[in-house]
mmCIF file of C-alpha atoms in Angstrom:
data_model
loop_
_atom_site.group_PDB
_atom_site.id
_atom_site.type_symbol
_atom_site.label_atom_id
_atom_site.label_comp_id
_atom_site.label_asym_id
_atom_site.label_seq_id
_atom_site.Cartn_x
_atom_site.Cartn_y
_atom_site.Cartn_z
ATOM 1 C CA MET I 24 0.016 0.027 -0.047
ATOM 2 C CA LYS I 25 1.277 3.589 -0.757
ATOM 3 C CA ALA I 26 2.268 5.362 2.407
ATOM 4 C CA LYS I 27 0.750 8.637 1.127
ATOM 5 C CA ASN I 28 -2.805 7.311 1.154
ATOM 6 C CA ILE I 29 -3.819 8.816 4.508
ATOM 7 C CA LEU I 30 -7.415 7.487 4.319
ATOM 8 C CA LEU I 31 -6.257 3.946 5.029
ATOM 9 C CA LEU I 32 -3.213 4.379 7.158
ATOM 10 C CA SER I 33 -4.627 6.996 9.555
ATOM 11 C CA ALA I 34 -7.307 4.642 10.804
ATOM 12 C CA SER I 35 -6.155 2.180 13.370
ATOM 13 C CA PHE I 36 -9.582 0.416 13.491
ATOM 14 C CA LEU I 37 -11.464 -1.155 11.402
ATOM 15 C CA LEU I 38 -17.461 -1.356 9.797
ATOM 16 C CA LEU I 39 -20.843 0.213 6.828
ATOM 17 C CA ALA I 40 -24.142 1.315 5.417
ATOM 18 C CA SER I 41 -26.324 3.978 6.869
ATOM 19 C CA CYS I 42 -27.156 4.286 10.547
ATOM 20 C CA GLY I 43 -30.101 6.573 9.931
ATOM 21 C CA GLU I 44 -28.336 9.750 10.499
ATOM 22 C CA THR I 45 -27.849 10.509 6.758
ATOM 23 C CA GLN I 46 -30.822 12.893 6.800
ATOM 24 C CA ALA I 47 -29.048 15.188 9.346
ATOM 25 C CA PRO I 48 -28.013 18.682 7.964
ATOM 26 C CA GLU I 49 -24.804 18.938 6.018
ATOM 27 C CA VAL I 50 -21.760 20.478 7.634
ATOM 28 C CA THR I 51 -18.362 21.397 6.218
ATOM 29 C CA ILE I 52 -15.392 19.168 6.652
ATOM 30 C CA GLU I 53 -13.857 21.811 8.921
ATOM 31 C CA GLU I 54 -16.973 21.715 11.092
ATOM 32 C CA ALA I 55 -16.790 17.903 11.138
ATOM 33 C CA GLN I 56 -13.192 18.233 12.263
ATOM 34 C CA THR I 57 -14.374 20.355 15.150
ATOM 35 C CA ILE I 58 -17.043 17.863 16.149
ATOM 36 C CA SER I 59 -14.671 15.010 16.087
ATOM 37 C CA ARG I 60 -11.965 16.842 18.066
ATOM 38 C CA ASN I 61 -14.577 17.925 20.663
ATOM 39 C CA ALA I 62 -15.858 14.343 20.988
ATOM 40 C CA LYS I 63 -12.259 13.131 21.494
ATOM 41 C CA ALA I 64 -11.698 15.829 24.183
ATOM 42 C CA LYS I 65 -14.794 14.625 26.076
ATOM 43 C CA TYR I 66 -13.316 11.118 26.187
ATOM 44 C CA GLU I 67 -10.073 12.468 27.421
ATOM 45 C CA ALA I 68 -11.786 14.451 30.075
ATOM 46 C CA GLY I 69 -13.890 11.388 31.099
ATOM 47 C CA GLU I 70 -17.152 13.038 30.214
ATOM 48 C CA VAL I 71 -18.561 10.264 28.020
ATOM 49 C CA THR I 72 -20.477 7.450 29.575
ATOM 50 C CA VAL I 73 -19.814 4.265 27.533
ATOM 51 C CA PRO I 74 -22.400 1.418 28.206
ATOM 52 C CA SER I 75 -20.776 -1.651 29.700
ATOM 53 C CA ASP I 76 -22.836 -3.885 27.334
ATOM 54 C CA PHE I 77 -21.986 -3.757 23.623
ATOM 55 C CA TRP I 78 -21.746 -5.573 20.378
ATOM 56 C CA MET I 79 -18.900 -5.113 17.895
ATOM 57 C CA LYS I 80 -17.832 -6.672 14.629
ATOM 58 C CA SER I 81 -14.539 -6.011 12.927
ATOM 59 C CA VAL I 82 -13.653 -7.261 9.483
ATOM 60 C CA MET I 83 -10.325 -6.795 7.616
ATOM 61 C CA ALA I 84 -9.240 -8.144 4.249
ATOM 62 C CA ALA I 85 -6.198 -7.396 2.026
ATOM 63 C CA THR I 86 -4.725 -8.541 -1.166
ATOM 64 C CA THR I 87 -1.033 -8.072 -1.896
ATOM 65 C CA ALA I 88 1.467 -9.442 -4.572
ATOM 66 C CA GLU I 89 3.601 -10.927 -1.856
ATOM 67 C CA GLU I 90 1.042 -12.374 0.524
ATOM 68 C CA GLY I 91 -1.964 -13.045 -1.635
ATOM 69 C CA THR I 92 -5.404 -12.649 -0.061
ATOM 70 C CA MET I 93 -5.744 -12.358 3.739
ATOM 71 C CA GLY I 94 -8.724 -11.818 5.938
ATOM 72 C CA MET I 95 -9.791 -11.719 9.545
ATOM 73 C CA SER I 96 -12.999 -11.110 11.360
ATOM 74 C CA VAL I 97 -13.871 -10.745 15.133
ATOM 75 C CA GLU I 98 -17.295 -10.454 16.513
ATOM 76 C CA ILE I 99 -18.035 -9.793 20.189
ATOM 77 C CA THR I 100 -21.050 -9.590 22.330
ATOM 78 C CA SER I 101 -20.211 -8.361 25.845
ATOM 79 C CA ALA I 102 -23.310 -8.187 27.923
ATOM 80 C CA LEU I 103 -21.749 -8.497 31.337
ATOM 81 C CA SER I 104 -24.745 -6.998 33.100
ATOM 82 C CA GLN I 105 -26.703 -9.911 31.910
ATOM 83 C CA LYS I 106 -23.896 -12.368 32.603
ATOM 84 C CA TYR I 107 -23.278 -13.162 28.905
ATOM 85 C CA PHE I 108 -20.243 -13.033 26.741
ATOM 86 C CA HIS I 109 -19.685 -14.391 23.116
ATOM 87 C CA LEU I 110 -16.544 -14.139 21.007
ATOM 88 C CA LYS I 111 -16.002 -15.414 17.440
ATOM 89 C CA ARG I 112 -12.835 -15.166 15.413
ATOM 90 C CA GLU I 113 -12.040 -16.268 11.903
ATOM 91 C CA ALA I 114 -8.893 -15.772 9.856
ATOM 92 C CA GLU I 115 -7.501 -16.969 6.557
ATOM 93 C CA GLY I 116 -4.359 -16.534 4.574
ATOM 94 C CA ILE I 117 -2.419 -15.670 7.705
ATOM 95 C CA GLU I 118 -0.119 -18.564 8.192
ATOM 96 C CA GLU I 119 -3.016 -21.001 8.610
ATOM 97 C CA ALA I 120 -6.844 -20.685 8.778
ATOM 98 C CA ILE I 121 -8.138 -19.970 12.265
ATOM 99 C CA SER I 122 -11.572 -20.501 13.542
ATOM 100 C CA MET I 123 -12.722 -20.231 17.129
ATOM 101 C CA GLU I 124 -15.990 -19.448 18.974
ATOM 102 C CA GLN I 125 -16.792 -19.219 22.685
ATOM 103 C CA TYR I 126 -19.856 -18.659 24.721
ATOM 104 C CA VAL I 127 -19.707 -17.892 28.481
ATOM 105 C CA TYR I 128 -22.876 -17.119 30.253
ATOM 106 C CA VAL I 129 -25.164 -17.759 33.218
ATOM 107 C CA LYS I 130 -28.777 -18.819 32.510
ATOM 108 C CA ASP I 131 -31.416 -20.015 34.880
ATOM 109 C CA GLY I 132 -28.740 -20.203 37.697
ATOM 110 C CA THR I 133 -26.486 -22.400 35.550
ATOM 111 C CA TYR I 134 -22.928 -21.395 34.359
ATOM 112 C CA VAL I 135 -22.261 -22.511 30.829
ATOM 113 C CA VAL I 136 -19.202 -22.565 28.577
ATOM 114 C CA ALA I 137 -19.491 -23.650 24.892
ATOM 115 C CA ALA I 138 -16.421 -23.504 22.838
ATOM 116 C CA ALA I 139 -15.027 -24.617 19.532
ATOM 117 C CA PHE I 140 -11.393 -24.204 18.392
ATOM 118 C CA GLY I 141 -11.178 -25.466 14.875
ATOM 119 C CA GLU I 142 -12.322 -29.154 15.114
ATOM 120 C CA GLU I 143 -11.964 -29.225 18.933
ATOM 121 C CA LYS I 144 -15.173 -28.685 20.946
ATOM 122 C CA ALA I 145 -16.019 -28.344 24.614
ATOM 123 C CA TYR I 146 -19.229 -27.929 26.517
ATOM 124 C CA GLN I 147 -19.668 -27.488 30.257
ATOM 125 C CA GLU I 148 -22.561 -26.742 32.644
ATOM 126 C CA VAL I 149 -22.116 -25.989 36.404
ATOM 127 C CA SER I 150 -25.002 -25.094 38.750
ATOM 128 C CA VAL I 151 -22.945 -24.330 41.870
ATOM 129 C CA GLY I 152 -21.204 -20.871 42.087
ATOM 130 C CA ALA I 153 -22.445 -19.864 38.643
ATOM 131 C CA ASP I 154 -21.955 -16.168 39.085
ATOM 132 C CA VAL I 155 -18.417 -16.385 40.429
ATOM 133 C CA LEU I 156 -17.381 -18.840 37.753
ATOM 134 C CA PHE I 157 -18.649 -16.460 35.094
ATOM 135 C CA GLU I 158 -16.797 -13.525 36.514
ATOM 136 C CA GLN I 159 -13.603 -15.519 36.705
ATOM 137 C CA THR I 160 -13.851 -16.756 33.127
ATOM 138 C CA VAL I 161 -14.539 -13.444 31.594
ATOM 139 C CA ALA I 162 -11.974 -11.420 33.603
ATOM 140 C CA GLU I 163 -9.265 -11.910 30.987
ATOM 141 C CA TYR I 164 -11.696 -11.051 28.133
ATOM 142 C CA GLN I 165 -12.622 -7.838 29.859
ATOM 143 C CA THR I 166 -9.117 -6.589 29.545
ATOM 144 C CA GLN I 167 -8.812 -7.618 25.954
ATOM 145 C CA PHE I 168 -12.187 -6.270 24.751
ATOM 146 C CA ASN I 169 -13.102 -3.344 27.005
ATOM 147 C CA GLY I 170 -15.947 -1.213 25.628
ATOM 148 C CA GLU I 171 -14.624 2.082 26.854
ATOM 149 C CA GLU I 172 -11.091 1.418 25.450
ATOM 150 C CA LEU I 173 -12.508 0.312 22.136
ATOM 151 C CA ALA I 174 -14.646 3.607 21.956
ATOM 152 C CA THR I 175 -11.646 5.689 22.965
ATOM 153 C CA SER I 176 -9.341 4.162 20.269
ATOM 154 C CA PHE I 177 -12.205 4.637 17.727
ATOM 155 C CA MET I 178 -12.387 8.271 18.597
ATOM 156 C CA ASP I 179 -8.569 8.651 18.141
ATOM 157 C CA SER I 180 -8.927 7.008 14.698
ATOM 158 C CA LEU I 181 -11.844 9.256 13.812
ATOM 159 C CA THR I 182 -9.979 12.458 14.559
ATOM 160 C CA GLU I 183 -6.843 11.249 12.803
ATOM 161 C CA THR I 184 -8.811 10.148 9.720
ATOM 162 C CA ILE I 185 -10.664 13.524 9.343
ATOM 163 C CA ASP I 186 -7.415 15.439 9.886
ATOM 164 C CA GLY I 187 -5.819 13.348 7.167
ATOM 165 C CA LEU I 188 -8.815 13.836 4.869
ATOM 166 C CA ILE I 189 -8.566 17.586 5.304
ATOM 167 C CA ALA I 190 -4.668 17.399 4.554
ATOM 168 C CA MET I 191 -5.642 15.979 1.195
ATOM 169 C CA MET I 192 -8.331 18.578 0.414
ATOM 170 C CA PRO I 193 -7.730 20.615 -2.740
ATOM 171 C CA ALA I 194 -7.283 24.417 -2.568
ATOM 172 C CA GLU I 195 -8.656 27.012 -4.863
ATOM 173 C CA VAL I 196 -5.872 28.757 -6.754
ATOM 174 C CA GLU I 197 -6.803 31.533 -9.267
ATOM 175 C CA GLY I 198 -10.347 30.140 -9.546
ATOM 176 C CA GLU I 199 -9.252 26.511 -10.106
ATOM 177 C CA LEU I 200 -8.897 23.610 -7.732
ATOM 178 C CA SER I 201 -5.299 22.608 -7.006
ATOM 179 C CA TYR I 202 -4.777 19.072 -5.641
ATOM 180 C CA PRO I 203 -1.948 17.779 -3.486
ATOM 181 C CA GLU I 204 0.751 15.941 -5.468
ATOM 182 C CA GLY I 205 -0.563 12.791 -6.908
ATOM 183 C CA MET I 206 -4.284 13.610 -6.179
ATOM 184 C CA THR I 207 -6.820 13.828 -8.943
ATOM 185 C CA SER I 208 -10.102 13.951 -7.085
ATOM 186 C CA TRP I 209 -11.473 14.529 -3.538
ATOM 187 C CA THR I 210 -15.089 14.412 -2.293
ATOM 188 C CA ALA I 211 -16.533 14.469 1.252
ATOM 189 C CA THR I 212 -20.079 14.776 2.470
ATOM 190 C CA CYS I 213 -20.470 15.453 6.222
ATOM 191 C CA ARG I 214 -23.711 15.478 8.226
ATOM 192 C CA SER I 215 -24.493 16.289 11.815
ATOM 193 C CA SER I 216 -27.500 16.939 13.888
ATOM 194 C CA GLY I 217 -25.423 18.445 16.780
ATOM 195 C CA GLU I 218 -22.419 17.847 19.066
ATOM 196 C CA GLY I 219 -21.617 14.058 19.412
ATOM 197 C CA ASN I 220 -23.337 13.167 16.164
ATOM 198 C CA LEU I 221 -21.390 12.942 12.903
ATOM 199 C CA SER I 222 -21.240 11.015 9.653
ATOM 200 C CA VAL I 223 -18.830 11.391 6.821
ATOM 201 C CA GLU I 224 -18.782 9.772 3.376
ATOM 202 C CA ALA I 225 -15.576 10.482 1.391
ATOM 203 C CA SER I 226 -13.552 9.317 -1.549
ATOM 204 C CA THR I 227 -10.285 10.106 -3.176
ATOM 205 C CA GLN I 228 -8.365 9.190 -6.340
ATOM 206 C CA GLY I 229 -4.974 9.809 -7.692
ATOM 207 C CA ASN I 230 -1.640 8.416 -9.037
ATOM 208 C CA ILE I 231 1.543 8.226 -7.118
ATOM 209 C CA ASP I 232 4.739 7.077 -8.764
ATOM 210 C CA GLY I 233 2.746 5.813 -11.652
ATOM 211 C CA VAL I 234 0.480 3.596 -9.595
ATOM 212 C CA ALA I 235 -3.250 4.609 -9.479
ATOM 213 C CA PHE I 236 -5.114 4.574 -6.227
ATOM 214 C CA ASP I 237 -8.763 4.821 -5.158
ATOM 215 C CA ALA I 238 -10.003 5.071 -1.589
ATOM 216 C CA SER I 239 -13.361 5.476 -0.011
ATOM 217 C CA LEU I 240 -14.356 6.153 3.661
ATOM 218 C CA SER I 241 -17.610 5.884 5.699
ATOM 219 C CA LEU I 242 -17.784 6.630 9.411
ATOM 220 C CA ALA I 243 -20.365 7.656 11.935
ATOM 221 C CA ILE I 244 -20.749 8.466 15.692
ATOM 222 C CA ASP I 245 -23.958 9.076 17.532
ATOM 223 C CA ASN I 246 -24.337 10.491 21.081
ATOM 224 C CA TYR I 247 -20.533 10.447 21.217
ATOM 225 C CA LEU I 248 -20.536 6.637 20.632
ATOM 226 C CA PRO I 249 -18.868 4.868 17.695
ATOM 227 C CA GLN I 250 -21.373 3.459 15.122
ATOM 228 C CA ARG I 251 -19.287 2.427 12.190
ATOM 229 C CA LEU I 252 -16.043 2.909 10.266
ATOM 230 C CA SER I 253 -15.232 1.422 6.873
ATOM 231 C CA ILE I 254 -12.385 2.074 4.537
ATOM 232 C CA ASN I 255 -11.740 0.584 1.177
ATOM 233 C CA GLU I 256 -8.660 1.136 -0.879
ATOM 234 C CA THR I 257 -7.013 -0.095 -4.084
ATOM 235 C CA SER I 258 -3.511 0.805 -5.115
ATOM 236 C CA GLY I 259 -2.487 -0.861 -8.386
ATOM 237 C CA GLU I 260 -3.242 -4.549 -8.022
ATOM 238 C CA GLU I 261 -3.260 -4.432 -4.226
ATOM 239 C CA SER I 262 -6.343 -3.708 -2.132
ATOM 240 C CA ALA I 263 -7.423 -3.453 1.459
ATOM 241 C CA ALA I 264 -10.787 -3.138 3.227
ATOM 242 C CA THR I 265 -11.488 -2.618 6.911
ATOM 243 C CA SER I 266 -14.714 -2.253 8.664
ATOM 244 C CA MET I 267 -16.087 -1.956 12.135
ATOM 245 C CA GLU I 268 -19.663 -1.748 13.527
ATOM 246 C CA PHE I 269 -21.019 -1.176 16.948
ATOM 247 C CA ALA I 270 -24.177 -1.426 19.002
ATOM 248 C CA TRP I 271 -24.464 -0.154 22.509
ATOM 249 C CA GLY I 272 -26.711 -0.861 25.534
ATOM 250 C CA ASN I 273 -29.470 -3.338 24.831
ATOM 251 C CA VAL I 274 -27.747 -5.985 22.692
ATOM 252 C CA ASP I 275 -29.319 -9.174 21.288
ATOM 253 C CA LEU I 276 -28.206 -12.361 23.177
ATOM 254 C CA VAL I 277 -28.052 -15.542 21.140
ATOM 255 C CA TYR I 278 -27.503 -18.836 23.072
ATOM 256 C CA PRO I 279 -25.734 -21.763 21.518
ATOM 257 C CA ASN I 280 -27.201 -25.183 20.693
ATOM 258 C CA ALA I 281 -25.395 -27.569 23.158
ATOM 259 C CA ALA I 282 -25.166 -30.393 20.637
ATOM 260 C CA ASP I 283 -23.071 -28.173 18.299
ATOM 261 C CA PHE I 284 -20.339 -27.884 20.989
ATOM 262 C CA GLN I 285 -20.292 -31.411 22.293
ATOM 263 C CA ALA I 286 -17.510 -33.679 21.017
#
């Protein structure tokens, strides 16, 4: 990937489609930058309440001449207030294919673990000390997949991405648009219904060192909480796509079929 393509490289996370805020009034890219920076400042000041229960899905895919096609997806439902946790990971093209899924929850006073690691499966039910066992099991996952940390990292990526997008913005010189070196087009549509709410749809095209590139971006926050971030880029014959989606508060709980996890 070309290092100058800020749209891809400025985002550390990696999500899609409209979240319903597209009818909000349009704002300028500079106003969007202010909204994103204010949101980040609120996180830094500890003024944003991030719900403890959340759902998140992250998908990454890339094709390079050296490595071929690689992909990875992670889906998490962390509803600790309801004593429920679900994690699913899949990867291909990275050394060897990886597939794992794990449910940990308490239901009707019974602690349940259902797990599958490739072809290996495990299922366990314990009716004594269910709440304690649940807390002990998910303690490690809480450090890896903390909703507040995920939201904070997302906000960092949001501000960096918008800053990078503005850096690629053409300037008007003697009545004509002048693009940064290598750029041939730049578009951005930003919408906001107020502080803590923002959506951005953007795209760029260009040619650097004889290699054409094309990138698109879609992102949104609502009530200061991440909603989505997706980036797609092609550079010559190489490509990369990353996406991330979130839901906060009342999340859907899906319980496993025990038979699917019993060896």
